[in-house]
Amino acid sequence: MSIELVFIDQSVRKVCEQGRVADSLLGPQAARRLRARLADIRAARTLAEVVAGSPKFLEAGLRVLFSLHPPYQLVVEPASNPVPRTKKGEVDWSKIDKVRVIYVGKPK
């Protein structure tokens, strides 16, 4: 079983699924890394297994930022409802098997 990817909207889906759109928006190096990160995520059983792209947890651990080619980044969040939590109340990334891509681009 692998992680299921969903997208916050059609524009983000296009960047992630259409190579020419990603190349145009991000440049070839960042677009290549975007495809690699998405492949890494899809190949993993849970998001906790993904280490490529130097994942960083944002917003109280509810979002994960992956570095692409500077300055570009990929941001995802759990798409599970409810979001699995540890006993401490943190997101349990070892149980996240569905993520939503919410942003691809330069830092806001």
PDB file of C-alpha atoms in Angstrom:
ATOM      1  CA  MET A   1       0.000   0.000   0.000  1.00  0.00           C
ATOM      2  CA  SER A   2       1.260   3.503  -0.785  1.00  0.00           C
ATOM      3  CA  ILE A   3       0.345   7.064   0.079  1.00  0.00           C
ATOM      4  CA  GLU A   4      -2.574   8.532  -1.814  1.00  0.00           C
ATOM      5  CA  LEU A   5      -2.076  12.079  -3.096  1.00  0.00           C
ATOM      6  CA  VAL A   6      -4.891  14.589  -3.438  1.00  0.00           C
ATOM      7  CA  PHE A   7      -4.628  18.241  -4.388  1.00  0.00           C
ATOM      8  CA  ILE A   8      -6.054  21.407  -2.868  1.00  0.00           C
ATOM      9  CA  ASP A   9      -7.126  22.680  -6.308  1.00  0.00           C
ATOM     10  CA  GLN A  10      -6.726  22.199 -10.045  1.00  0.00           C
ATOM     11  CA  SER A  11      -3.835  24.650 -10.398  1.00  0.00           C
ATOM     12  CA  VAL A  12      -1.720  22.701  -7.896  1.00  0.00           C
ATOM     13  CA  ARG A  13      -2.727  19.430  -9.587  1.00  0.00           C
ATOM     14  CA  LYS A  14      -1.546  20.788 -12.961  1.00  0.00           C
ATOM     15  CA  VAL A  15       1.860  21.788 -11.586  1.00  0.00           C
ATOM     16  CA  CYS A  16       2.258  18.330 -10.026  1.00  0.00           C
ATOM     17  CA  GLU A  17       0.967  16.271 -12.938  1.00  0.00           C
ATOM     18  CA  GLN A  18       1.923  18.220 -16.064  1.00  0.00           C
ATOM     19  CA  GLY A  19       5.661  18.408 -16.656  1.00  0.00           C
ATOM     20  CA  ARG A  20       5.510  21.408 -18.976  1.00  0.00           C
ATOM     21  CA  VAL A  21       3.497  23.415 -16.444  1.00  0.00           C
ATOM     22  CA  ALA A  22       5.993  22.580 -13.674  1.00  0.00           C
ATOM     23  CA  ASP A  23       8.977  23.371 -15.909  1.00  0.00           C
ATOM     24  CA  SER A  24       7.456  26.732 -16.841  1.00  0.00           C
ATOM     25  CA  LEU A  25       6.556  27.719 -13.276  1.00  0.00           C
ATOM     26  CA  LEU A  26       9.528  26.287 -11.372  1.00  0.00           C
ATOM     27  CA  GLY A  27      12.288  25.809 -13.921  1.00  0.00           C
ATOM     28  CA  PRO A  28      13.635  22.407 -14.971  1.00  0.00           C
ATOM     29  CA  GLN A  29      15.700  21.639 -11.835  1.00  0.00           C
ATOM     30  CA  ALA A  30      12.936  22.371  -9.322  1.00  0.00           C
ATOM     31  CA  ALA A  31      10.365  20.612 -11.553  1.00  0.00           C
ATOM     32  CA  ARG A  32      12.592  17.517 -11.665  1.00  0.00           C
ATOM     33  CA  ARG A  33      12.887  17.562  -7.858  1.00  0.00           C
ATOM     34  CA  LEU A  34       9.122  18.053  -7.532  1.00  0.00           C
ATOM     35  CA  ARG A  35       8.539  14.907  -9.591  1.00  0.00           C
ATOM     36  CA  ALA A  36      11.113  13.054  -7.459  1.00  0.00           C
ATOM     37  CA  ARG A  37       9.504  14.166  -4.156  1.00  0.00           C
ATOM     38  CA  LEU A  38       6.031  13.205  -5.373  1.00  0.00           C
ATOM     39  CA  ALA A  39       7.379   9.806  -6.460  1.00  0.00           C
ATOM     40  CA  ASP A  40       9.029   9.382  -3.027  1.00  0.00           C
ATOM     41  CA  ILE A  41       5.742  10.209  -1.303  1.00  0.00           C
ATOM     42  CA  ARG A  42       3.733   7.865  -3.527  1.00  0.00           C
ATOM     43  CA  ALA A  43       6.237   5.042  -2.977  1.00  0.00           C
ATOM     44  CA  ALA A  44       6.100   5.278   0.826  1.00  0.00           C
ATOM     45  CA  ARG A  45       3.542   3.498   2.996  1.00  0.00           C
ATOM     46  CA  THR A  46       3.291   6.488   5.353  1.00  0.00           C
ATOM     47  CA  LEU A  47       4.637  10.024   5.273  1.00  0.00           C
ATOM     48  CA  ALA A  48       6.943   9.250   8.216  1.00  0.00           C
ATOM     49  CA  GLU A  49       9.009   7.109   5.810  1.00  0.00           C
ATOM     50  CA  VAL A  50       9.779  10.014   3.452  1.00  0.00           C
ATOM     51  CA  VAL A  51      13.124  11.633   4.269  1.00  0.00           C
ATOM     52  CA  ALA A  52      14.193  13.006   0.874  1.00  0.00           C
ATOM     53  CA  GLY A  53      13.737  16.729   0.414  1.00  0.00           C
ATOM     54  CA  SER A  54      14.592  17.578   4.026  1.00  0.00           C
ATOM     55  CA  PRO A  55      11.003  17.554   5.357  1.00  0.00           C
ATOM     56  CA  LYS A  56      10.240  20.240   7.936  1.00  0.00           C
ATOM     57  CA  PHE A  57       7.094  20.330  10.048  1.00  0.00           C
ATOM     58  CA  LEU A  58       5.116  23.588  10.014  1.00  0.00           C
ATOM     59  CA  GLU A  59       2.080  25.029  11.787  1.00  0.00           C
ATOM     60  CA  ALA A  60       2.070  22.894  14.926  1.00  0.00           C
ATOM     61  CA  GLY A  61       3.039  19.826  12.909  1.00  0.00           C
ATOM     62  CA  LEU A  62      -0.009  19.929  10.627  1.00  0.00           C
ATOM     63  CA  ARG A  63       1.951  20.628   7.436  1.00  0.00           C
ATOM     64  CA  VAL A  64       5.195  19.362   5.991  1.00  0.00           C
ATOM     65  CA  LEU A  65       7.490  21.410   3.766  1.00  0.00           C
ATOM     66  CA  PHE A  66       9.850  19.693   1.327  1.00  0.00           C
ATOM     67  CA  SER A  67      12.685  21.643  -0.261  1.00  0.00           C
ATOM     68  CA  LEU A  68      12.918  21.556  -4.033  1.00  0.00           C
ATOM     69  CA  HIS A  69      15.563  23.543  -5.924  1.00  0.00           C
ATOM     70  CA  PRO A  70      15.993  26.870  -4.031  1.00  0.00           C
ATOM     71  CA  PRO A  71      13.845  28.809  -3.465  1.00  0.00           C
ATOM     72  CA  TYR A  72      10.997  26.471  -4.404  1.00  0.00           C
ATOM     73  CA  GLN A  73       9.128  24.213  -2.013  1.00  0.00           C
ATOM     74  CA  LEU A  74       6.368  21.625  -1.804  1.00  0.00           C
ATOM     75  CA  VAL A  75       3.921  21.762   1.123  1.00  0.00           C
ATOM     76  CA  VAL A  76       1.578  18.918   2.077  1.00  0.00           C
ATOM     77  CA  GLU A  77      -0.863  18.235   4.902  1.00  0.00           C
ATOM     78  CA  PRO A  78      -2.744  15.157   6.122  1.00  0.00           C
ATOM     79  CA  ALA A  79      -5.879  14.485   4.074  1.00  0.00           C
ATOM     80  CA  SER A  80      -7.243  12.000   6.605  1.00  0.00           C
ATOM     81  CA  ASN A  81     -10.298  12.938   8.619  1.00  0.00           C
ATOM     82  CA  PRO A  82      -9.847  12.712  11.496  1.00  0.00           C
ATOM     83  CA  VAL A  83      -6.092  13.269  11.513  1.00  0.00           C
ATOM     84  CA  PRO A  84      -4.385  10.459  13.482  1.00  0.00           C
ATOM     85  CA  ARG A  85      -2.805  11.772  16.687  1.00  0.00           C
ATOM     86  CA  THR A  86      -0.280  10.462  19.197  1.00  0.00           C
ATOM     87  CA  LYS A  87      -1.066  10.309  22.911  1.00  0.00           C
ATOM     88  CA  LYS A  88       0.631  13.722  23.196  1.00  0.00           C
ATOM     89  CA  GLY A  89      -1.822  15.166  20.639  1.00  0.00           C
ATOM     90  CA  GLU A  90       0.719  15.530  17.830  1.00  0.00           C
ATOM     91  CA  VAL A  91       0.024  14.391  14.272  1.00  0.00           C
ATOM     92  CA  ASP A  92       1.003  10.724  14.000  1.00  0.00           C
ATOM     93  CA  TRP A  93       2.800  10.829  10.645  1.00  0.00           C
ATOM     94  CA  SER A  94       3.450   7.085  10.855  1.00  0.00           C
ATOM     95  CA  LYS A  95      -0.301   6.592  10.292  1.00  0.00           C
ATOM     96  CA  ILE A  96      -0.793   9.151   7.522  1.00  0.00           C
ATOM     97  CA  ASP A  97      -1.463   7.336   4.245  1.00  0.00           C
ATOM     98  CA  LYS A  98      -3.254  10.143   2.405  1.00  0.00           C
ATOM     99  CA  VAL A  99      -1.833  13.643   1.923  1.00  0.00           C
ATOM    100  CA  ARG A 100      -3.074  16.794   0.270  1.00  0.00           C
ATOM    101  CA  VAL A 101      -0.640  18.885  -1.752  1.00  0.00           C
ATOM    102  CA  ILE A 102      -1.500  22.446  -0.785  1.00  0.00           C
ATOM    103  CA  TYR A 103       1.320  24.501  -2.287  1.00  0.00           C
ATOM    104  CA  VAL A 104       4.148  24.333  -4.809  1.00  0.00           C
ATOM    105  CA  GLY A 105       6.288  27.421  -5.409  1.00  0.00           C
ATOM    106  CA  LYS A 106       8.371  30.090  -3.731  1.00  0.00           C
ATOM    107  CA  PRO A 107       7.917  30.655   0.007  1.00  0.00           C
ATOM    108  CA  LYS A 108       5.003  32.955   0.765  1.00  0.00           C
TER     109      LYS A 108
END
